[in-house]
């Protein structure tokens, strides 16, 4: 899973990035527009991984991870010239699984008092315009193809979808609001429209404003999944190694969960992700897939060879394993199952893929 952090200049994106990834990227008021994005990862906390590791004593324990990409700040009007200077950066944001907008909720010497709702509307507008330009350019190419006598039923279907998209974007509605069917989404997937992607927001507050923004949070939550962070405080917290000290500081500030835990929980819910596990003496590992995916898709997440040569999946639930105490006892009680390629994997399933190539 990878998530792109976007925001207006000086919104505290890099501060949030540092807080989540425990990086120490320099935080500057205004970054160079040609700067390459910052990239980092953080582990998804899951108590089940620790318990499985205690049971199997593996050589290696691997948690699921989320990759964060911190893009340079967007300015109003940037969409008309391309959101980013670099084509590779533009391709990078279009290939993210979700977008997370970071909204300033702290006073700035140059920008003054914060107005996170206005900032959100500015960012929405830039993303809408960026998609509108892509859709209109494609529609122009389709019309030129018609003029050359290349009118096909497939192109006509694409034209209809694009006209619906252009109408929605012109009315300031994101493409995700259209609720396109599977076939329509498949047809336009290659464009990687930004407003079709799942989107969440981080309200980046200072210590004085944190916890006092219920009205604007409720308004934002009518559209998006929203989390409030104290970015600067949580960046400083992320640099500490003493867990007791971290817990004490969090308690003093009224923070019940770390920034990483809150963002990963929100991202999993937004994208509809679940976790399954593989276990053994070599490694205990958590894997992320979307709810509703099949055993063969889970096998492909582990390695393409497992999907290509898939035979069966040995499957037991995490709860059954913990209750029984060992895989052997799970089998003895008849709770170890053999599932076919179309089996829908459940959160907490422990899989061992049988395959042959």
GROMACS .gro file of C-alpha atoms in nm:
model
  357
    1UNK     CA    1   0.000   0.000   0.000
    2UNK     CA    2   0.134   0.342  -0.088
    3UNK     CA    3  -0.016   0.678   0.003
    4UNK     CA    4   0.072   1.016  -0.144
    5UNK     CA    5   0.091   1.315   0.092
    6UNK     CA    6  -0.019   1.636  -0.079
    7UNK     CA    7  -0.086   1.983   0.054
    8UNK     CA    8  -0.033   2.352   0.002
    9UNK     CA    9   0.313   2.493   0.075
   10UNK     CA   10   0.395   2.513   0.446
   11UNK     CA   11   0.109   2.282   0.545
   12UNK     CA   12   0.348   2.061   0.742
   13UNK     CA   13   0.349   1.764   0.505
   14UNK     CA   14   0.713   1.683   0.566
   15UNK     CA   15   0.662   1.719   0.941
   16UNK     CA   16   0.381   1.463   0.920
   17UNK     CA   17   0.599   1.243   0.696
   18UNK     CA   18   0.878   1.251   0.955
   19UNK     CA   19   0.635   1.175   1.237
   20UNK     CA   20   0.502   0.869   1.055
   21UNK     CA   21   0.824   0.726   0.908
   22UNK     CA   22   1.066   0.839   1.182
   23UNK     CA   23   1.268   1.012   0.914
   24UNK     CA   24   1.468   1.327   0.973
   25UNK     CA   25   1.405   1.510   0.646
   26UNK     CA   26   1.478   1.881   0.676
   27UNK     CA   27   1.159   2.082   0.722
   28UNK     CA   28   1.171   2.406   0.521
   29UNK     CA   29   0.899   2.672   0.482
   30UNK     CA   30   0.898   2.652   0.101
   31UNK     CA   31   1.058   2.363  -0.083
   32UNK     CA   32   1.200   2.385  -0.433
   33UNK     CA   33   0.917   2.302  -0.677
   34UNK     CA   34   1.159   2.076  -0.865
   35UNK     CA   35   1.245   1.875  -0.553
   36UNK     CA   36   1.203   1.500  -0.575
   37UNK     CA   37   0.940   1.353  -0.340
   38UNK     CA   38   1.049   1.209  -0.006
   39UNK     CA   39   0.976   0.837   0.025
   40UNK     CA   40   0.961   0.627   0.339
   41UNK     CA   41   0.782   0.337   0.505
   42UNK     CA   42   0.639   0.250   0.842
   43UNK     CA   43   0.520  -0.076   0.992
   44UNK     CA   44   0.152  -0.145   1.051
   45UNK     CA   45   0.116  -0.231   1.419
   46UNK     CA   46  -0.063  -0.563   1.466
   47UNK     CA   47  -0.056  -0.748   1.798
   48UNK     CA   48  -0.133  -1.072   1.618
   49UNK     CA   49   0.208  -1.068   1.448
   50UNK     CA   50   0.383  -1.046   1.785
   51UNK     CA   51   0.179  -1.334   1.928
   52UNK     CA   52   0.245  -1.553   1.623
   53UNK     CA   53   0.615  -1.472   1.650
   54UNK     CA   54   0.612  -1.582   2.015
   55UNK     CA   55   0.453  -1.911   1.911
   56UNK     CA   56   0.684  -1.991   1.616
   57UNK     CA   57   1.010  -1.827   1.730
   58UNK     CA   58   1.102  -1.750   1.366
   59UNK     CA   59   1.434  -1.623   1.238
   60UNK     CA   60   1.254  -1.318   1.104
   61UNK     CA   61   0.932  -1.131   1.186
   62UNK     CA   62   0.789  -0.901   0.922
   63UNK     CA   63   0.499  -0.661   0.969
   64UNK     CA   64   0.291  -0.521   0.685
   65UNK     CA   65   0.414  -0.179   0.576
   66UNK     CA   66   0.268   0.138   0.431
   67UNK     CA   67   0.480   0.345   0.194
   68UNK     CA   68   0.442   0.723   0.218
   69UNK     CA   69   0.538   0.961  -0.061
   70UNK     CA   70   0.573   1.325   0.043
   71UNK     CA   71   0.517   1.543  -0.264
   72UNK     CA   72   0.624   1.906  -0.294
   73UNK     CA   73   0.355   2.158  -0.196
   74UNK     CA   74   0.090   2.241  -0.455
   75UNK     CA   75   0.017   2.604  -0.535
   76UNK     CA   76  -0.312   2.746  -0.652
   77UNK     CA   77  -0.325   2.729  -1.030
   78UNK     CA   78  -0.054   2.463  -1.059
   79UNK     CA   79  -0.290   2.210  -1.222
   80UNK     CA   80  -0.309   2.409  -1.545
   81UNK     CA   81   0.063   2.363  -1.603
   82UNK     CA   82   0.073   2.011  -1.459
   83UNK     CA   83   0.058   1.961  -1.084
   84UNK     CA   84   0.430   1.889  -1.068
   85UNK     CA   85   0.727   2.001  -1.274
   86UNK     CA   86   0.853   1.646  -1.326
   87UNK     CA   87   0.671   1.393  -1.543
   88UNK     CA   88   0.811   1.114  -1.326
   89UNK     CA   89   0.664   1.281  -1.015
   90UNK     CA   90   0.327   1.316  -1.189
   91UNK     CA   91   0.338   0.947  -1.278
   92UNK     CA   92   0.427   0.865  -0.918
   93UNK     CA   93   0.123   1.040  -0.770
   94UNK     CA   94  -0.107   0.887  -1.030
   95UNK     CA   95   0.010   0.540  -0.926
   96UNK     CA   96  -0.053   0.582  -0.553
   97UNK     CA   97  -0.327   0.374  -0.392
   98UNK     CA   98  -0.470   0.673  -0.207
   99UNK     CA   99  -0.414   1.043  -0.153
  100UNK     CA  100  -0.381   1.204   0.188
  101UNK     CA  101  -0.416   1.582   0.199
  102UNK     CA  102  -0.240   1.762   0.483
  103UNK     CA  103  -0.414   2.079   0.603
  104UNK     CA  104  -0.244   2.353   0.803
  105UNK     CA  105  -0.406   2.427   1.138
  106UNK     CA  106  -0.134   2.638   1.297
  107UNK     CA  107  -0.037   3.003   1.273
  108UNK     CA  108   0.236   3.082   1.020
  109UNK     CA  109   0.453   3.396   1.017
  110UNK     CA  110   0.394   3.451   0.645
  111UNK     CA  111   0.051   3.296   0.591
  112UNK     CA  112  -0.111   3.407   0.915
  113UNK     CA  113  -0.400   3.226   1.083
  114UNK     CA  114  -0.503   2.888   0.943
  115UNK     CA  115  -0.815   2.820   0.737
  116UNK     CA  116  -0.809   2.443   0.679
  117UNK     CA  117  -1.151   2.431   0.509
  118UNK     CA  118  -1.047   2.689   0.250
  119UNK     CA  119  -0.719   2.502   0.196
  120UNK     CA  120  -0.910   2.179   0.142
  121UNK     CA  121  -1.127   2.345  -0.122
  122UNK     CA  122  -0.819   2.482  -0.300
  123UNK     CA  123  -0.659   2.136  -0.311
  124UNK     CA  124  -0.981   1.975  -0.432
  125UNK     CA  125  -1.000   2.233  -0.710
  126UNK     CA  126  -0.644   2.161  -0.827
  127UNK     CA  127  -0.709   1.787  -0.839
  128UNK     CA  128  -1.037   1.839  -1.026
  129UNK     CA  129  -0.870   2.065  -1.285
  130UNK     CA  130  -0.584   1.819  -1.331
  131UNK     CA  131  -0.830   1.538  -1.408
  132UNK     CA  132  -1.041   1.764  -1.629
  133UNK     CA  133  -0.738   1.844  -1.847
  134UNK     CA  134  -0.657   1.474  -1.885
  135UNK     CA  135  -1.019   1.386  -1.976
  136UNK     CA  136  -1.055   1.672  -2.227
  137UNK     CA  137  -0.724   1.587  -2.395
  138UNK     CA  138  -0.831   1.227  -2.437
  139UNK     CA  139  -1.171   1.331  -2.572
  140UNK     CA  140  -0.998   1.549  -2.833
  141UNK     CA  141  -0.793   1.250  -2.947
  142UNK     CA  142  -1.107   1.038  -2.977
  143UNK     CA  143  -1.276   1.305  -3.190
  144UNK     CA  144  -0.970   1.318  -3.417
  145UNK     CA  145  -0.986   0.938  -3.450
  146UNK     CA  146  -1.350   0.971  -3.561
  147UNK     CA  147  -1.244   1.221  -3.827
  148UNK     CA  148  -0.996   0.965  -3.959
  149UNK     CA  149  -1.275   0.708  -3.987
  150UNK     CA  150  -1.174   0.506  -3.681
  151UNK     CA  151  -1.511   0.509  -3.506
  152UNK     CA  152  -1.559   0.188  -3.308
  153UNK     CA  153  -1.806   0.076  -3.042
  154UNK     CA  154  -1.522   0.070  -2.788
  155UNK     CA  155  -1.427   0.431  -2.860
  156UNK     CA  156  -1.793   0.535  -2.845
  157UNK     CA  157  -1.825   0.372  -2.504
  158UNK     CA  158  -1.510   0.550  -2.383
  159UNK     CA  159  -1.641   0.880  -2.522
  160UNK     CA  160  -1.965   0.843  -2.325
  161UNK     CA  161  -1.776   0.773  -2.002
  162UNK     CA  162  -1.541   1.067  -2.058
  163UNK     CA  163  -1.828   1.307  -2.128
  164UNK     CA  164  -1.993   1.200  -1.801
  165UNK     CA  165  -1.662   1.253  -1.623
  166UNK     CA  166  -1.608   1.597  -1.779
  167UNK     CA  167  -1.961   1.701  -1.680
  168UNK     CA  168  -1.903   1.590  -1.319
  169UNK     CA  169  -1.564   1.761  -1.295
  170UNK     CA  170  -1.704   2.081  -1.445
  171UNK     CA  171  -1.968   2.073  -1.171
  172UNK     CA  172  -1.686   2.038  -0.915
  173UNK     CA  173  -1.772   1.676  -0.840
  174UNK     CA  174  -1.487   1.422  -0.807
  175UNK     CA  175  -1.497   1.118  -1.033
  176UNK     CA  176  -1.535   0.887  -0.731
  177UNK     CA  177  -1.880   1.045  -0.674
  178UNK     CA  178  -2.001   0.904  -1.009
  179UNK     CA  179  -1.989   0.548  -0.874
  180UNK     CA  180  -1.883   0.405  -1.208
  181UNK     CA  181  -1.941   0.036  -1.267
  182UNK     CA  182  -1.658  -0.216  -1.287
  183UNK     CA  183  -1.649  -0.217  -1.666
  184UNK     CA  184  -1.638   0.163  -1.687
  185UNK     CA  185  -1.366   0.186  -1.424
  186UNK     CA  186  -1.165  -0.078  -1.606
  187UNK     CA  187  -1.191   0.121  -1.928
  188UNK     CA  188  -1.051   0.441  -1.773
  189UNK     CA  189  -0.807   0.278  -1.531
  190UNK     CA  190  -0.508   0.367  -1.744
  191UNK     CA  191  -0.566   0.740  -1.690
  192UNK     CA  192  -0.517   0.704  -1.312
  193UNK     CA  193  -0.753   0.994  -1.242
  194UNK     CA  194  -0.666   1.156  -0.909
  195UNK     CA  195  -1.024   1.228  -0.801
  196UNK     CA  196  -1.115   0.865  -0.858
  197UNK     CA  197  -0.865   0.759  -0.593
  198UNK     CA  198  -0.971   0.717  -0.229
  199UNK     CA  199  -0.880   1.033  -0.037
  200UNK     CA  200  -0.830   1.109   0.330
  201UNK     CA  201  -0.720   1.419   0.519
  202UNK     CA  202  -0.488   1.503   0.807
  203UNK     CA  203  -0.566   1.817   1.006
  204UNK     CA  204  -0.219   1.924   1.117
  205UNK     CA  205  -0.277   2.122   1.438
  206UNK     CA  206  -0.045   2.293   1.680
  207UNK     CA  207  -0.062   2.223   2.053
  208UNK     CA  208  -0.293   2.519   2.121
  209UNK     CA  209  -0.552   2.415   1.862
  210UNK     CA  210  -0.534   2.036   1.895
  211UNK     CA  211  -0.861   1.879   2.013
  212UNK     CA  212  -1.060   2.202   1.966
  213UNK     CA  213  -1.170   2.162   1.604
  214UNK     CA  214  -1.485   1.953   1.624
  215UNK     CA  215  -1.691   2.176   1.393
  216UNK     CA  216  -1.444   2.175   1.102
  217UNK     CA  217  -1.365   1.804   1.155
  218UNK     CA  218  -1.735   1.712   1.134
  219UNK     CA  219  -1.771   1.921   0.818
  220UNK     CA  220  -1.472   1.750   0.657
  221UNK     CA  221  -1.592   1.405   0.762
  222UNK     CA  222  -1.902   1.451   0.548
  223UNK     CA  223  -1.662   1.402   0.254
  224UNK     CA  224  -1.352   1.222   0.380
  225UNK     CA  225  -1.187   1.013   0.646
  226UNK     CA  226  -1.013   1.275   0.861
  227UNK     CA  227  -0.751   1.244   1.138
  228UNK     CA  228  -0.616   1.523   1.354
  229UNK     CA  229  -0.242   1.521   1.422
  230UNK     CA  230  -0.013   1.743   1.622
  231UNK     CA  231   0.250   1.711   1.351
  232UNK     CA  232   0.539   1.894   1.516
  233UNK     CA  233   0.486   1.729   1.854
  234UNK     CA  234   0.447   1.383   1.700
  235UNK     CA  235   0.759   1.433   1.485
  236UNK     CA  236   0.956   1.502   1.802
  237UNK     CA  237   0.789   1.203   1.970
  238UNK     CA  238   0.890   0.975   1.682
  239UNK     CA  239   1.258   1.044   1.751
  240UNK     CA  240   1.235   0.902   2.105
  241UNK     CA  241   1.327   0.539   2.177
  242UNK     CA  242   1.203   0.503   2.536
  243UNK     CA  243   0.848   0.363   2.515
  244UNK     CA  244   0.763   0.465   2.872
  245UNK     CA  245   0.866   0.821   2.794
  246UNK     CA  246   0.663   0.818   2.472
  247UNK     CA  247   0.354   0.688   2.656
  248UNK     CA  248   0.391   0.955   2.926
  249UNK     CA  249   0.416   1.240   2.672
  250UNK     CA  250   0.117   1.105   2.476
  251UNK     CA  251  -0.090   1.086   2.794
  252UNK     CA  252   0.001   1.444   2.887
  253UNK     CA  253  -0.117   1.568   2.546
  254UNK     CA  254  -0.432   1.354   2.541
  255UNK     CA  255  -0.317   1.132   2.254
  256UNK     CA  256  -0.444   0.775   2.288
  257UNK     CA  257  -0.281   0.628   1.976
  258UNK     CA  258   0.035   0.713   1.784
  259UNK     CA  259   0.015   0.894   1.451
  260UNK     CA  260   0.128   0.574   1.276
  261UNK     CA  261  -0.148   0.364   1.432
  262UNK     CA  262  -0.418   0.619   1.354
  263UNK     CA  263  -0.311   0.664   0.993
  264UNK     CA  264  -0.272   0.291   0.926
  265UNK     CA  265  -0.615   0.216   1.077
  266UNK     CA  266  -0.773   0.491   0.868
  267UNK     CA  267  -0.594   0.377   0.550
  268UNK     CA  268  -0.700   0.015   0.595
  269UNK     CA  269  -1.063   0.122   0.640
  270UNK     CA  270  -1.051   0.365   0.349
  271UNK     CA  271  -0.900   0.113   0.107
  272UNK     CA  272  -1.087  -0.188   0.245
  273UNK     CA  273  -0.769  -0.378   0.332
  274UNK     CA  274  -0.735  -0.684   0.552
  275UNK     CA  275  -0.434  -0.882   0.676
  276UNK     CA  276  -0.348  -1.248   0.636
  277UNK     CA  277  -0.041  -1.426   0.769
  278UNK     CA  278   0.221  -1.680   0.673
  279UNK     CA  279   0.402  -1.858   0.955
  280UNK     CA  280   0.696  -2.090   1.003
  281UNK     CA  281   1.039  -2.131   1.155
  282UNK     CA  282   1.198  -1.903   0.896
  283UNK     CA  283   0.951  -1.614   0.906
  284UNK     CA  284   0.623  -1.493   1.048
  285UNK     CA  285   0.482  -1.230   0.815
  286UNK     CA  286   0.172  -1.015   0.773
  287UNK     CA  287   0.043  -0.942   0.424
  288UNK     CA  288  -0.212  -0.682   0.311
  289UNK     CA  289  -0.480  -0.743   0.049
  290UNK     CA  290  -0.819  -0.593  -0.023
  291UNK     CA  291  -1.124  -0.749   0.137
  292UNK     CA  292  -1.293  -0.983  -0.109
  293UNK     CA  293  -0.974  -1.100  -0.277
  294UNK     CA  294  -0.928  -1.470  -0.341
  295UNK     CA  295  -0.677  -1.728  -0.227
  296UNK     CA  296  -0.499  -1.718  -0.564
  297UNK     CA  297  -0.470  -1.339  -0.541
  298UNK     CA  298  -0.328  -1.373  -0.190
  299UNK     CA  299  -0.080  -1.627  -0.327
  300UNK     CA  300   0.024  -1.376  -0.594
  301UNK     CA  301   0.081  -1.114  -0.325
  302UNK     CA  302   0.339  -1.346  -0.168
  303UNK     CA  303   0.503  -1.438  -0.499
  304UNK     CA  304   0.384  -1.462  -0.860
  305UNK     CA  305   0.508  -1.824  -0.880
  306UNK     CA  306   0.266  -1.926  -0.604
  307UNK     CA  307  -0.027  -1.789  -0.804
  308UNK     CA  308   0.098  -1.941  -1.130
  309UNK     CA  309   0.135  -2.289  -0.981
  310UNK     CA  310  -0.148  -2.267  -0.726
  311UNK     CA  311  -0.297  -2.602  -0.618
  312UNK     CA  312  -0.462  -2.545  -0.279
  313UNK     CA  313  -0.432  -2.319   0.023
  314UNK     CA  314  -0.402  -2.471   0.367
  315UNK     CA  315  -0.600  -2.233   0.583
  316UNK     CA  316  -0.669  -2.180   0.952
  317UNK     CA  317  -0.783  -1.875   1.142
  318UNK     CA  318  -0.559  -1.683   1.380
  319UNK     CA  319  -0.822  -1.726   1.654
  320UNK     CA  320  -0.831  -2.106   1.611
  321UNK     CA  321  -0.452  -2.129   1.622
  322UNK     CA  322  -0.424  -1.923   1.940
  323UNK     CA  323  -0.709  -2.113   2.107
  324UNK     CA  324  -0.568  -2.454   2.015
  325UNK     CA  325  -0.207  -2.360   2.083
  326UNK     CA  326  -0.048  -2.520   1.774
  327UNK     CA  327  -0.115  -2.594   1.408
  328UNK     CA  328  -0.108  -2.967   1.489
  329UNK     CA  329  -0.396  -2.931   1.735
  330UNK     CA  330  -0.586  -2.714   1.487
  331UNK     CA  331  -0.561  -3.002   1.237
  332UNK     CA  332  -0.660  -3.260   1.499
  333UNK     CA  333  -0.977  -3.067   1.581
  334UNK     CA  334  -1.072  -3.050   1.213
  335UNK     CA  335  -1.025  -2.673   1.185
  336UNK     CA  336  -0.745  -2.684   0.928
  337UNK     CA  337  -0.904  -2.643   0.585
  338UNK     CA  338  -0.798  -2.692   0.225
  339UNK     CA  339  -0.934  -2.409   0.011
  340UNK     CA  340  -0.941  -2.363  -0.365
  341UNK     CA  341  -0.833  -2.065  -0.571
  342UNK     CA  342  -1.171  -1.890  -0.545
  343UNK     CA  343  -1.183  -1.895  -0.165
  344UNK     CA  344  -1.233  -1.541  -0.031
  345UNK     CA  345  -0.956  -1.474   0.220
  346UNK     CA  346  -1.070  -1.345   0.560
  347UNK     CA  347  -0.891  -1.105   0.792
  348UNK     CA  348  -0.669  -1.310   1.023
  349UNK     CA  349  -0.642  -1.615   0.796
  350UNK     CA  350  -0.313  -1.805   0.815
  351UNK     CA  351  -0.228  -1.948   0.474
  352UNK     CA  352   0.018  -2.206   0.348
  353UNK     CA  353   0.006  -2.218  -0.031
  354UNK     CA  354   0.052  -2.553  -0.203
  355UNK     CA  355   0.183  -2.501  -0.555
  356UNK     CA  356   0.368  -2.672  -0.837
  357UNK     CA  357   0.551  -2.517  -1.132
   0.00000   0.00000   0.00000
